[in-house]
mmCIF file of C-alpha atoms in Angstrom:
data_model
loop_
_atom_site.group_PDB
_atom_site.id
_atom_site.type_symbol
_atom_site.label_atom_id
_atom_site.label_comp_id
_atom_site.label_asym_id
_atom_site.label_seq_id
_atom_site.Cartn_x
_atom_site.Cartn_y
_atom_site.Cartn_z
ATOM 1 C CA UNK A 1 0.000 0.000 0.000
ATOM 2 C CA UNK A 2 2.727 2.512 0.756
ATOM 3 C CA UNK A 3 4.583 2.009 -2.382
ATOM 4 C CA UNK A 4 1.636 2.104 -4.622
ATOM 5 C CA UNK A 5 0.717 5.720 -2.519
ATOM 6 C CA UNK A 6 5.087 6.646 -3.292
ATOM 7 C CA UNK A 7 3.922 5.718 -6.881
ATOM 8 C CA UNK A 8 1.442 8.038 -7.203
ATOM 9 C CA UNK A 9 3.036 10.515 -5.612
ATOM 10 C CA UNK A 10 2.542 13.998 -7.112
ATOM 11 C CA UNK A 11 5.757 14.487 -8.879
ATOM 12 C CA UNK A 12 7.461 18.190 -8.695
ATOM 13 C CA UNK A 13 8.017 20.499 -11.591
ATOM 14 C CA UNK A 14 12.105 20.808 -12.272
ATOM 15 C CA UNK A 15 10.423 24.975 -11.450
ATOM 16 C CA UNK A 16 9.304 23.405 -8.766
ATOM 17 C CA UNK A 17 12.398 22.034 -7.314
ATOM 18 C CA UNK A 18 14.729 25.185 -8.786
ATOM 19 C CA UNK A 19 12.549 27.364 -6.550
ATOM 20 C CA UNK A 20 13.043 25.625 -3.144
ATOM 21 C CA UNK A 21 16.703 25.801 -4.423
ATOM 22 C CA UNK A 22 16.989 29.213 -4.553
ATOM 23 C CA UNK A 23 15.127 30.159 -1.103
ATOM 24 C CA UNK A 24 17.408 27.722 0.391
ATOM 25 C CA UNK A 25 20.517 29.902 -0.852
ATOM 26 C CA UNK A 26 18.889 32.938 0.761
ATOM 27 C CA UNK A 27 19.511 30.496 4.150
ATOM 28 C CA UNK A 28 22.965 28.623 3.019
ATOM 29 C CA UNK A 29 24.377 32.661 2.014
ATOM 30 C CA UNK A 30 23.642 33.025 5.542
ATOM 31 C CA UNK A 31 25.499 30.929 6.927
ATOM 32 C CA UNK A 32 28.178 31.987 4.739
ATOM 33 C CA UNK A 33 28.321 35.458 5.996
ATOM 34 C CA UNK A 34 27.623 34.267 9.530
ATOM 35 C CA UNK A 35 31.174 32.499 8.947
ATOM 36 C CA UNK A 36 32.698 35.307 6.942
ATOM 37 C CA UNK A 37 32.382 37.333 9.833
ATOM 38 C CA UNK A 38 33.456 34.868 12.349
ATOM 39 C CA UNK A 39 36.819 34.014 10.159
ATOM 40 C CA UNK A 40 37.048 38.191 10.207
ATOM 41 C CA UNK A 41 36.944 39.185 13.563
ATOM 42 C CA UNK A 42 39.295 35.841 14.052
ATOM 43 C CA UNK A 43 41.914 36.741 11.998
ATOM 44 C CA UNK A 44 41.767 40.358 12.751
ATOM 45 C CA UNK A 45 45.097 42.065 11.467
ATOM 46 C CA UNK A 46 46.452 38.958 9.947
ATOM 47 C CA UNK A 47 47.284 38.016 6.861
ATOM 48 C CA UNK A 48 47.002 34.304 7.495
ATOM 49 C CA UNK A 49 45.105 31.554 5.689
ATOM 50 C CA UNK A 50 41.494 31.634 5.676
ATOM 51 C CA UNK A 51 41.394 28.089 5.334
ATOM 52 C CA UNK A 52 39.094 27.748 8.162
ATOM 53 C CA UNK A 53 36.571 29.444 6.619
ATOM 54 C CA UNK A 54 36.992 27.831 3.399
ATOM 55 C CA UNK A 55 36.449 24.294 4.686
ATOM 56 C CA UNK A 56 33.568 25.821 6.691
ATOM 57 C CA UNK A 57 32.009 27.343 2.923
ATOM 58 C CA UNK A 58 32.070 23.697 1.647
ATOM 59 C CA UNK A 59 30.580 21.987 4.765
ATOM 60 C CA UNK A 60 28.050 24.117 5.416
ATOM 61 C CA UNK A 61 25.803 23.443 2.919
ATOM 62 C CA UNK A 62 25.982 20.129 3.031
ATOM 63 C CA UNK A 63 25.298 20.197 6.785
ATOM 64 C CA UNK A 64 22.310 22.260 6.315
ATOM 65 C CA UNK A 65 20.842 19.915 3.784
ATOM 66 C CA UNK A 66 21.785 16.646 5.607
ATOM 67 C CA UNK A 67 20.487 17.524 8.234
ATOM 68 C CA UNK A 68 16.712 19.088 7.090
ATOM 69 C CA UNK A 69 16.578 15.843 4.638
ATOM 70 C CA UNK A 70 17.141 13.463 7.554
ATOM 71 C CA UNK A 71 15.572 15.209 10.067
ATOM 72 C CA UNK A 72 12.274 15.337 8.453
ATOM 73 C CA UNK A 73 13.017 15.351 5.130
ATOM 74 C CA UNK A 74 12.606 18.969 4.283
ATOM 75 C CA UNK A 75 14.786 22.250 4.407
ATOM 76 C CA UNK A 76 12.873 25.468 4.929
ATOM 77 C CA UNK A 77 13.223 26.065 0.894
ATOM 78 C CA UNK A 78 11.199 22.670 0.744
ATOM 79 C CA UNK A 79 9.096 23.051 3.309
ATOM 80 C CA UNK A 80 7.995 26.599 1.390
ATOM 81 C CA UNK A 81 7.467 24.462 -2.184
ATOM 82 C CA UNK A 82 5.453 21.749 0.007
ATOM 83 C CA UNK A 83 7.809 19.154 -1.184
ATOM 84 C CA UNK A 84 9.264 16.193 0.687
ATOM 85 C CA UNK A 85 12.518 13.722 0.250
ATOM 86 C CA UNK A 86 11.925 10.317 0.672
ATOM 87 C CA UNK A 87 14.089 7.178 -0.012
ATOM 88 C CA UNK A 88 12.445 5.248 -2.844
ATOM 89 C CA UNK A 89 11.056 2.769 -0.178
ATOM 90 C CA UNK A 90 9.198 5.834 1.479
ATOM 91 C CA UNK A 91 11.093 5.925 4.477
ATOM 92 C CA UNK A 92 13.373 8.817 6.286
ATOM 93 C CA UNK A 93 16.641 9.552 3.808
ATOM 94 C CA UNK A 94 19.507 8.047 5.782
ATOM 95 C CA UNK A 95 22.808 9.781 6.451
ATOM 96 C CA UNK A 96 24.308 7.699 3.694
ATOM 97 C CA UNK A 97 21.522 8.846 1.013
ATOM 98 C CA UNK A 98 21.632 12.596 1.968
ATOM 99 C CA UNK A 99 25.654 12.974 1.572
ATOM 100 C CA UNK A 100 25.059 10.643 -2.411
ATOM 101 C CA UNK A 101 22.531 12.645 -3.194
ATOM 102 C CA UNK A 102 24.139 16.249 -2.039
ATOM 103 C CA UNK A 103 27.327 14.918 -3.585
ATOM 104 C CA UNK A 104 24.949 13.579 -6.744
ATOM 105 C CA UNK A 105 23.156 17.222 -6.672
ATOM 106 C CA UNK A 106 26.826 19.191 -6.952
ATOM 107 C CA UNK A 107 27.608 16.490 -9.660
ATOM 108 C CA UNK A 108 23.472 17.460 -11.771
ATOM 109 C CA UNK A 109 24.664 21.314 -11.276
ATOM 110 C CA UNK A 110 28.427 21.349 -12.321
ATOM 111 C CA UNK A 111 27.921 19.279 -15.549
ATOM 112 C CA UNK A 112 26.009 21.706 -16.809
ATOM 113 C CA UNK A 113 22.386 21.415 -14.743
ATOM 114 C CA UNK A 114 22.075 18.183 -17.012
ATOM 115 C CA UNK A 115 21.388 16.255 -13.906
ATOM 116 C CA UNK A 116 18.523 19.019 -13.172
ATOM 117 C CA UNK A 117 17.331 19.084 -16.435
ATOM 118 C CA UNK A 118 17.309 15.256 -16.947
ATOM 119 C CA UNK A 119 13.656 15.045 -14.625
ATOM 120 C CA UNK A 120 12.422 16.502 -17.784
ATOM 121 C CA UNK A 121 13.201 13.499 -19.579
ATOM 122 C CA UNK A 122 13.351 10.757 -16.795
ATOM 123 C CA UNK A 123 9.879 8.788 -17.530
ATOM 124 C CA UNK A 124 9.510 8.963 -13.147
ATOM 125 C CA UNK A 125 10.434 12.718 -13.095
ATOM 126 C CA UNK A 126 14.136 11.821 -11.467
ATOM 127 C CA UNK A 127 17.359 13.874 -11.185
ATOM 128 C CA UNK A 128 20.166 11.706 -11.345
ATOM 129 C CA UNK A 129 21.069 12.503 -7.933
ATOM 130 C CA UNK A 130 17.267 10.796 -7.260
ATOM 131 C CA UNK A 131 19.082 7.782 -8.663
ATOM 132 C CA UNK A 132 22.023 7.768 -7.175
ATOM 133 C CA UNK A 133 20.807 7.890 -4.129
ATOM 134 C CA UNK A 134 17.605 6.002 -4.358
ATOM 135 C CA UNK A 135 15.449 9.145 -2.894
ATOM 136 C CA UNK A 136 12.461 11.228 -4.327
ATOM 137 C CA UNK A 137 10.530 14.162 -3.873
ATOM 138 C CA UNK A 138 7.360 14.587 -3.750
ATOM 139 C CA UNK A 139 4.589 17.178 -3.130
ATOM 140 C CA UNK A 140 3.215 17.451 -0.105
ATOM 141 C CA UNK A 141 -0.626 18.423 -0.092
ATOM 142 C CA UNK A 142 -1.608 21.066 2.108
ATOM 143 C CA UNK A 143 -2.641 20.181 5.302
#
């Protein structure tokens, strides 16, 4: 019964997702500049490395996502779009599938937004960082 309900799942629009994308950035630039001015008033009249902050620019984002998708299974973008990650099975996403598919996601954006743009030819509506890490979204009705 579950997995024919996953099935018929109301599929988001590659809009859709995009959109819950970009209000997330609003959030994840946050963070950024919450960090920017940590690493400034750290390093204060040095001219050291800003490694730090570097490693803390790649992490972020993908501690922000993992832990919305596992906690719950939506960030605030998500939450705002009324869609919902799910593993395939319909369960929580797992550690392990957040960190494939945040890894998959950089992979869908750098070559191009192929990955993104391949829901518009995926017969299931899938990104390939759905694949990869055997998750979904779906639309959430309003409650």
């Amino acid at each position: 019964k579950m997995q024919d309900d996953l099935d018929n799942a109301a599929i988001p629009s590659l809009w859709r997702r995009l959109a819950a994308i970009f209000y997330d950035m609003w959030l994840v630039a946050a963070l950024w500049l919450v960090g920017a001015t940590i690493d400034t008033f750290i390093g204060a009249g040095s001219e050291g490395s800003h490694l730090g902050l570097q490693i803390y620019a790649i992490l972020a984002p993908l501690v922000f996502c993992g832990w919305f998708w596992t906690q719950g299974g939506q960030t605030l973008g998500m939450r705002a779009w009324r869609l919902k990650l799910l593993s395939n099975a319909g369960s929580s996403v797992t550690l392990g599938q957040s960190l494939i598919r945040y890894l998959g996601a950089m992979l869908s954006m750098f070559a191009g937004g192929l990955g993104y743009l391949w829901i518009l030819f995926d017969r299931r509506g899938f990104a390939w960082h759905d694949r990869l890490s055997n998750t979904r979204l779906v639309i959430v009705r309003k409650s």
